[in-house]
């Protein structure tokens, strides 16, 4: 049995795979290390690269397990990750995408954190390549506080510790039951993350940059539509939060706030006591009329200045896009994140 199994799904990974495997070979970890790879129907030179590196890695004391299939159609990231976990033996699981590169200390640093936090998904800080890619997202993921790892779980950024940095005890993975195997277009990481939280799982981030997270147009992230992610997030915030409210307010009478309102279940729409906004034009209208409603008369929800908002509040304004103006407005109303307001966008 290994102490740590590195879990790597791969599909047509020849462009970046060698750099990824070189980072596995360079780990400083002194325990028993295993690399478990599932080749999801690659049609390029992926298998040749894997066969070559198997011998190199085993010479360095890394156990290598490689399996896969050669069907014409890949079965998806969730399927490949689940197969790679199933064939592995490690007490801990370290997830590594085939186009990313680990710092030499990654396995050992997150191993200690996983043992200290046995109920947690453990992430880490990261940087992007090419440099500057997704700068706003990268800054957010690297600096949010331990409390915000929980309070910002509903935002459009996805899991508050990003999937390419995940590390956990095998028991954490088994409790969730693995990844959704719906294939292309399914946000299997977000579904897993929410299920993990539902089961009482914890979230921890190691505050060291331990991964180069590559940005390129062929990444599986780009196969998932914004609409699909929106639907998953809406279902979760309603089930976990809004279903428990008797009333609440929406911060933003603009496009995103109205979309949020329309996406609510009928039972939750009637709980909306007001929209708030900074735009005087919207405030002068006094009400948002829900034109799509079949009710007569159609529901009309008050629009007030943000200074008059009544908690709890769901915020549908994106952060860090107004030169600090939105953040200053939010601070001025003396609400506490995670207690009487939550970010959605």
Tab-separated table of C-alpha atoms in Angstrom:
chain	number	residue	atom	x	y	z
A	1	UNK	CA	0.000	0.000	0.000
A	2	UNK	CA	1.244	3.473	-0.887
A	3	UNK	CA	1.153	6.463	1.427
A	4	UNK	CA	0.089	8.723	-1.431
A	5	UNK	CA	-1.412	7.944	-4.827
A	6	UNK	CA	-1.154	10.647	-7.478
A	7	UNK	CA	-4.362	10.432	-9.520
A	8	UNK	CA	-3.973	11.456	-13.161
A	9	UNK	CA	-6.618	11.070	-15.870
A	10	UNK	CA	-5.342	11.748	-19.376
A	11	UNK	CA	-6.867	12.117	-22.826
A	12	UNK	CA	-4.629	13.107	-25.756
A	13	UNK	CA	-2.078	14.594	-23.395
A	14	UNK	CA	1.107	14.335	-25.450
A	15	UNK	CA	1.755	18.110	-25.564
A	16	UNK	CA	2.197	18.601	-21.812
A	17	UNK	CA	2.393	15.107	-20.315
A	18	UNK	CA	6.187	14.807	-20.114
A	19	UNK	CA	6.494	18.043	-18.141
A	20	UNK	CA	3.782	16.787	-15.794
A	21	UNK	CA	5.529	13.445	-15.251
A	22	UNK	CA	8.884	15.161	-14.732
A	23	UNK	CA	7.297	16.996	-11.798
A	24	UNK	CA	6.176	13.654	-10.346
A	25	UNK	CA	9.736	12.363	-10.616
A	26	UNK	CA	11.035	15.467	-8.841
A	27	UNK	CA	8.941	15.165	-5.666
A	28	UNK	CA	10.795	15.450	-2.356
A	29	UNK	CA	8.326	13.143	-0.575
A	30	UNK	CA	10.146	10.318	1.229
A	31	UNK	CA	7.163	8.037	1.819
A	32	UNK	CA	5.735	5.402	-0.517
A	33	UNK	CA	4.535	7.194	-3.644
A	34	UNK	CA	2.335	5.782	-6.378
A	35	UNK	CA	1.240	7.252	-9.710
A	36	UNK	CA	-2.116	5.966	-10.956
A	37	UNK	CA	-2.953	6.944	-14.526
A	38	UNK	CA	-6.067	6.188	-16.532
A	39	UNK	CA	-5.734	6.763	-20.277
A	40	UNK	CA	-9.184	7.760	-21.520
A	41	UNK	CA	-9.050	6.721	-25.173
A	42	UNK	CA	-6.072	8.825	-26.278
A	43	UNK	CA	-5.322	8.760	-30.011
A	44	UNK	CA	-2.003	10.610	-29.919
A	45	UNK	CA	1.350	9.538	-28.432
A	46	UNK	CA	0.100	9.566	-24.843
A	47	UNK	CA	0.516	5.812	-24.320
A	48	UNK	CA	4.065	5.833	-25.736
A	49	UNK	CA	5.003	8.602	-23.310
A	50	UNK	CA	3.436	6.707	-20.402
A	51	UNK	CA	5.275	3.492	-21.266
A	52	UNK	CA	8.599	5.376	-21.442
A	53	UNK	CA	8.067	7.202	-18.164
A	54	UNK	CA	6.863	4.141	-16.261
A	55	UNK	CA	10.387	2.734	-16.222
A	56	UNK	CA	11.956	6.097	-15.328
A	57	UNK	CA	9.591	6.681	-12.432
A	58	UNK	CA	9.949	3.168	-11.065
A	59	UNK	CA	13.734	3.618	-11.069
A	60	UNK	CA	13.107	6.558	-8.731
A	61	UNK	CA	10.985	4.405	-6.415
A	62	UNK	CA	7.570	5.533	-7.641
A	63	UNK	CA	5.090	2.703	-8.201
A	64	UNK	CA	3.244	3.251	-11.501
A	65	UNK	CA	-0.172	1.838	-12.373
A	66	UNK	CA	-1.453	2.491	-15.901
A	67	UNK	CA	-4.749	1.374	-17.382
A	68	UNK	CA	-7.235	2.723	-19.871
A	69	UNK	CA	-9.239	1.986	-22.987
A	70	UNK	CA	-8.827	2.671	-26.687
A	71	UNK	CA	-12.465	3.224	-27.668
A	72	UNK	CA	-13.166	5.943	-30.219
A	73	UNK	CA	-15.029	8.069	-27.677
A	74	UNK	CA	-13.537	9.178	-24.343
A	75	UNK	CA	-15.711	8.410	-21.329
A	76	UNK	CA	-15.031	11.684	-19.555
A	77	UNK	CA	-12.948	13.148	-16.760
A	78	UNK	CA	-15.194	11.877	-13.962
A	79	UNK	CA	-15.020	8.311	-15.259
A	80	UNK	CA	-11.239	8.462	-15.747
A	81	UNK	CA	-10.630	9.892	-12.273
A	82	UNK	CA	-12.810	7.230	-10.678
A	83	UNK	CA	-10.952	4.447	-12.527
A	84	UNK	CA	-7.585	5.901	-11.530
A	85	UNK	CA	-8.658	6.026	-7.876
A	86	UNK	CA	-10.098	2.492	-7.998
A	87	UNK	CA	-6.831	0.999	-9.264
A	88	UNK	CA	-4.703	2.913	-6.746
A	89	UNK	CA	-3.715	1.898	-3.211
A	90	UNK	CA	-2.700	5.101	-1.417
A	91	UNK	CA	-3.949	6.229	1.968
A	92	UNK	CA	-4.002	9.744	0.508
A	93	UNK	CA	-5.052	10.868	-2.966
A	94	UNK	CA	-3.246	13.703	-4.750
A	95	UNK	CA	-5.085	14.828	-7.888
A	96	UNK	CA	-2.929	15.967	-10.792
A	97	UNK	CA	-4.154	16.923	-14.245
A	98	UNK	CA	-1.940	15.778	-17.105
A	99	UNK	CA	-1.322	19.334	-18.304
A	100	UNK	CA	-0.250	20.743	-14.914
A	101	UNK	CA	3.101	20.773	-13.099
A	102	UNK	CA	3.740	20.231	-9.378
A	103	UNK	CA	6.245	22.010	-7.183
A	104	UNK	CA	8.757	19.531	-5.715
A	105	UNK	CA	7.245	20.014	-2.234
A	106	UNK	CA	3.590	19.561	-3.206
A	107	UNK	CA	3.077	15.924	-2.230
A	108	UNK	CA	4.836	16.273	1.126
A	109	UNK	CA	3.229	19.620	2.103
A	110	UNK	CA	-0.320	18.557	1.367
A	111	UNK	CA	0.283	15.116	2.881
A	112	UNK	CA	0.923	16.721	6.266
A	113	UNK	CA	-2.141	18.943	5.856
A	114	UNK	CA	-4.366	16.006	4.885
A	115	UNK	CA	-3.284	13.982	7.909
A	116	UNK	CA	-3.942	16.991	10.154
A	117	UNK	CA	-7.377	17.545	8.560
A	118	UNK	CA	-8.770	14.043	7.939
A	119	UNK	CA	-12.266	15.281	6.952
A	120	UNK	CA	-11.030	17.860	4.459
A	121	UNK	CA	-10.414	18.418	0.818
A	122	UNK	CA	-7.033	20.124	0.998
A	123	UNK	CA	-6.115	22.599	-1.730
A	124	UNK	CA	-3.132	24.882	-2.211
A	125	UNK	CA	-2.186	28.141	-3.847
A	126	UNK	CA	-1.194	28.046	-7.523
A	127	UNK	CA	-0.055	30.123	-10.459
A	128	UNK	CA	-1.169	30.103	-14.081
A	129	UNK	CA	0.776	29.506	-17.248
A	130	UNK	CA	0.779	31.573	-19.438
A	131	UNK	CA	1.439	34.177	-16.771
A	132	UNK	CA	-1.488	36.525	-16.177
A	133	UNK	CA	-4.184	34.110	-17.372
A	134	UNK	CA	-7.458	34.403	-15.399
A	135	UNK	CA	-5.811	36.952	-13.091
A	136	UNK	CA	-8.979	37.867	-11.180
A	137	UNK	CA	-9.931	34.230	-10.554
A	138	UNK	CA	-6.369	33.306	-9.540
A	139	UNK	CA	-6.126	36.143	-7.031
A	140	UNK	CA	-9.509	35.218	-5.532
A	141	UNK	CA	-8.654	31.530	-5.138
A	142	UNK	CA	-5.261	32.254	-3.582
A	143	UNK	CA	-6.284	34.864	-1.000
A	144	UNK	CA	-9.800	34.153	0.293
A	145	UNK	CA	-9.800	33.521	4.028
A	146	UNK	CA	-10.430	30.162	5.755
A	147	UNK	CA	-13.982	31.334	6.586
A	148	UNK	CA	-14.583	32.384	2.980
A	149	UNK	CA	-13.669	28.882	1.827
A	150	UNK	CA	-17.160	28.112	3.151
A	151	UNK	CA	-19.046	31.382	2.712
A	152	UNK	CA	-18.154	31.786	-0.983
A	153	UNK	CA	-19.080	28.280	-2.115
A	154	UNK	CA	-21.982	29.570	-4.233
A	155	UNK	CA	-19.982	31.929	-6.455
A	156	UNK	CA	-19.427	31.488	-10.177
A	157	UNK	CA	-15.746	30.719	-9.536
A	158	UNK	CA	-16.686	27.149	-8.569
A	159	UNK	CA	-15.139	25.175	-5.666
A	160	UNK	CA	-13.297	27.483	-3.276
A	161	UNK	CA	-10.282	25.188	-3.528
A	162	UNK	CA	-9.770	24.437	-7.196
A	163	UNK	CA	-9.901	20.832	-8.375
A	164	UNK	CA	-6.359	20.669	-9.845
A	165	UNK	CA	-5.001	21.268	-6.312
A	166	UNK	CA	-7.173	18.709	-4.477
A	167	UNK	CA	-5.636	16.300	-2.008
A	168	UNK	CA	-7.478	14.169	0.567
A	169	UNK	CA	-7.593	10.950	2.509
A	170	UNK	CA	-9.068	8.080	0.527
A	171	UNK	CA	-11.882	7.910	3.076
A	172	UNK	CA	-13.003	11.419	2.060
A	173	UNK	CA	-13.296	10.352	-1.564
A	174	UNK	CA	-15.089	7.115	-0.700
A	175	UNK	CA	-17.588	8.884	1.532
A	176	UNK	CA	-18.678	11.088	-1.374
A	177	UNK	CA	-18.817	8.084	-3.679
A	178	UNK	CA	-16.631	9.308	-6.506
A	179	UNK	CA	-17.168	11.745	-9.353
A	180	UNK	CA	-20.210	12.079	-11.569
A	181	UNK	CA	-19.584	10.083	-14.768
A	182	UNK	CA	-21.936	12.029	-17.035
A	183	UNK	CA	-19.038	12.873	-19.330
A	184	UNK	CA	-18.383	15.952	-21.411
A	185	UNK	CA	-20.179	19.057	-20.199
A	186	UNK	CA	-20.691	17.871	-16.604
A	187	UNK	CA	-19.028	19.935	-13.809
A	188	UNK	CA	-17.967	16.826	-11.929
A	189	UNK	CA	-15.689	18.756	-9.566
A	190	UNK	CA	-18.420	21.170	-8.448
A	191	UNK	CA	-20.922	18.326	-7.960
A	192	UNK	CA	-18.365	16.390	-5.898
A	193	UNK	CA	-17.483	19.500	-3.860
A	194	UNK	CA	-21.109	20.219	-2.946
A	195	UNK	CA	-21.756	16.586	-2.062
A	196	UNK	CA	-18.649	16.619	0.150
A	197	UNK	CA	-19.965	19.674	2.038
A	198	UNK	CA	-23.429	18.134	2.359
A	199	UNK	CA	-21.825	15.167	4.108
A	200	UNK	CA	-20.068	17.380	6.638
A	201	UNK	CA	-16.764	17.547	4.779
A	202	UNK	CA	-14.276	20.321	5.442
A	203	UNK	CA	-12.187	22.590	3.187
A	204	UNK	CA	-8.582	23.635	3.840
A	205	UNK	CA	-5.988	25.470	1.738
A	206	UNK	CA	-2.207	25.204	2.153
A	207	UNK	CA	-0.930	28.737	1.673
A	208	UNK	CA	1.978	27.866	-0.560
A	209	UNK	CA	2.124	27.998	-4.349
A	210	UNK	CA	2.531	24.296	-5.105
A	211	UNK	CA	1.082	23.943	-8.601
A	212	UNK	CA	1.401	25.429	-12.063
A	213	UNK	CA	-2.195	25.326	-13.335
A	214	UNK	CA	-2.006	25.546	-17.101
A	215	UNK	CA	-4.441	27.664	-19.098
A	216	UNK	CA	-5.135	26.561	-22.668
A	217	UNK	CA	-8.161	26.357	-24.973
A	218	UNK	CA	-8.306	22.545	-24.966
A	219	UNK	CA	-8.856	22.247	-21.197
A	220	UNK	CA	-11.966	20.272	-20.236
A	221	UNK	CA	-13.238	23.326	-18.314
A	222	UNK	CA	-14.222	24.899	-21.618
A	223	UNK	CA	-16.620	22.044	-22.449
A	224	UNK	CA	-18.899	23.011	-19.534
A	225	UNK	CA	-21.458	25.701	-20.273
A	226	UNK	CA	-22.120	28.623	-17.976
A	227	UNK	CA	-25.808	27.657	-17.993
A	228	UNK	CA	-25.024	24.181	-16.639
A	229	UNK	CA	-22.904	25.592	-13.817
A	230	UNK	CA	-25.583	28.194	-13.044
A	231	UNK	CA	-28.191	25.441	-12.689
A	232	UNK	CA	-26.011	23.412	-10.310
A	233	UNK	CA	-25.270	26.505	-8.204
A	234	UNK	CA	-28.920	27.592	-8.090
A	235	UNK	CA	-30.020	24.161	-6.955
A	236	UNK	CA	-27.402	24.125	-4.217
A	237	UNK	CA	-27.913	27.624	-2.809
A	238	UNK	CA	-31.652	27.029	-2.638
A	239	UNK	CA	-31.386	23.639	-1.021
A	240	UNK	CA	-28.683	24.589	1.477
A	241	UNK	CA	-29.589	28.201	2.221
A	242	UNK	CA	-32.680	29.838	0.735
A	243	UNK	CA	-35.057	26.994	1.582
A	244	UNK	CA	-34.285	27.792	5.229
A	245	UNK	CA	-35.171	31.505	4.902
A	246	UNK	CA	-38.558	33.047	5.578
A	247	UNK	CA	-37.505	36.160	3.623
A	248	UNK	CA	-34.392	37.646	2.004
A	249	UNK	CA	-33.161	40.430	-0.280
A	250	UNK	CA	-31.249	40.417	-3.565
A	251	UNK	CA	-28.380	42.886	-4.029
A	252	UNK	CA	-28.618	44.002	-7.700
A	253	UNK	CA	-31.723	44.983	-9.598
A	254	UNK	CA	-29.731	44.545	-12.798
A	255	UNK	CA	-29.410	41.640	-15.189
A	256	UNK	CA	-27.794	39.172	-12.754
A	257	UNK	CA	-30.137	39.948	-9.864
A	258	UNK	CA	-33.210	39.545	-12.058
A	259	UNK	CA	-31.864	36.334	-13.520
A	260	UNK	CA	-31.290	35.015	-10.020
A	261	UNK	CA	-34.868	35.870	-9.066
A	262	UNK	CA	-36.302	34.188	-12.170
A	263	UNK	CA	-34.247	31.057	-11.473
A	264	UNK	CA	-35.697	30.620	-7.991
A	265	UNK	CA	-38.431	28.118	-7.290
A	266	UNK	CA	-41.924	29.687	-6.909
A	267	UNK	CA	-41.765	28.993	-3.168
A	268	UNK	CA	-38.537	30.967	-2.894
A	269	UNK	CA	-39.559	33.799	-5.218
A	270	UNK	CA	-42.267	34.851	-2.776
A	271	UNK	CA	-39.615	35.185	-0.041
A	272	UNK	CA	-37.842	38.036	-1.869
A	273	UNK	CA	-38.648	41.180	0.117
A	274	UNK	CA	-36.654	43.633	-2.007
A	275	UNK	CA	-33.947	44.274	-4.553
A	276	UNK	CA	-31.290	46.846	-3.674
A	277	UNK	CA	-29.041	48.762	-6.024
A	278	UNK	CA	-26.787	51.809	-6.393
A	279	UNK	CA	-28.239	52.846	-9.755
A	280	UNK	CA	-30.625	55.784	-9.221
A	281	UNK	CA	-32.391	54.987	-12.493
A	282	UNK	CA	-33.370	51.536	-11.255
A	283	UNK	CA	-34.277	52.848	-7.804
A	284	UNK	CA	-36.614	55.487	-9.300
A	285	UNK	CA	-38.629	52.702	-10.908
A	286	UNK	CA	-39.471	51.630	-7.324
A	287	UNK	CA	-40.441	48.096	-8.336
A	288	UNK	CA	-39.319	45.148	-10.426
A	289	UNK	CA	-42.327	43.574	-12.110
A	290	UNK	CA	-42.005	39.874	-12.807
A	291	UNK	CA	-43.523	39.897	-16.286
A	292	UNK	CA	-43.096	36.146	-16.879
A	293	UNK	CA	-45.286	35.291	-13.896
A	294	UNK	CA	-48.662	33.656	-14.503
A	295	UNK	CA	-50.013	35.323	-11.393
A	296	UNK	CA	-52.488	38.194	-11.696
A	297	UNK	CA	-51.653	40.832	-10.754
A	298	UNK	CA	-48.015	40.168	-11.606
A	299	UNK	CA	-45.633	40.210	-8.626
A	300	UNK	CA	-43.918	43.549	-7.961
A	301	UNK	CA	-40.797	43.559	-5.781
A	302	UNK	CA	-39.564	46.869	-4.307
A	303	UNK	CA	-36.212	48.285	-5.433
A	304	UNK	CA	-34.421	50.303	-2.730
A	305	UNK	CA	-31.078	52.029	-2.298
A	306	UNK	CA	-28.445	49.618	-0.990
A	307	UNK	CA	-28.248	51.550	2.304
A	308	UNK	CA	-31.821	50.433	3.050
A	309	UNK	CA	-31.334	46.739	2.347
A	310	UNK	CA	-32.702	44.292	4.919
A	311	UNK	CA	-30.821	41.058	5.596
A	312	UNK	CA	-30.350	38.278	4.876
A	313	UNK	CA	-28.956	39.251	1.469
A	314	UNK	CA	-27.853	37.267	-1.568
A	315	UNK	CA	-25.339	39.361	-3.500
A	316	UNK	CA	-25.502	39.123	-7.287
A	317	UNK	CA	-22.735	41.638	-8.021
A	318	UNK	CA	-19.318	40.438	-9.141
A	319	UNK	CA	-16.462	41.338	-6.843
A	320	UNK	CA	-13.419	43.458	-7.688
A	321	UNK	CA	-14.820	45.002	-10.863
A	322	UNK	CA	-15.773	48.511	-9.702
A	323	UNK	CA	-12.491	49.879	-8.415
A	324	UNK	CA	-13.544	49.124	-4.849
A	325	UNK	CA	-16.870	50.976	-5.101
A	326	UNK	CA	-19.060	47.937	-4.548
A	327	UNK	CA	-16.862	46.662	-1.730
A	328	UNK	CA	-17.033	50.051	0.012
A	329	UNK	CA	-20.823	50.096	-0.323
A	330	UNK	CA	-21.071	46.599	1.113
A	331	UNK	CA	-18.818	47.480	4.051
A	332	UNK	CA	-20.931	50.553	4.814
A	333	UNK	CA	-24.071	48.542	5.635
A	334	UNK	CA	-22.311	46.589	8.419
A	335	UNK	CA	-23.363	43.095	7.407
A	336	UNK	CA	-21.340	39.977	8.184
A	337	UNK	CA	-20.377	37.613	5.385
A	338	UNK	CA	-21.603	34.082	5.926
A	339	UNK	CA	-24.064	35.250	8.589
A	340	UNK	CA	-26.426	37.750	6.983
A	341	UNK	CA	-25.089	37.928	3.443
A	342	UNK	CA	-23.718	35.487	0.882
A	343	UNK	CA	-22.059	36.075	-2.470
A	344	UNK	CA	-23.578	34.336	-5.474
A	345	UNK	CA	-21.692	36.015	-8.355
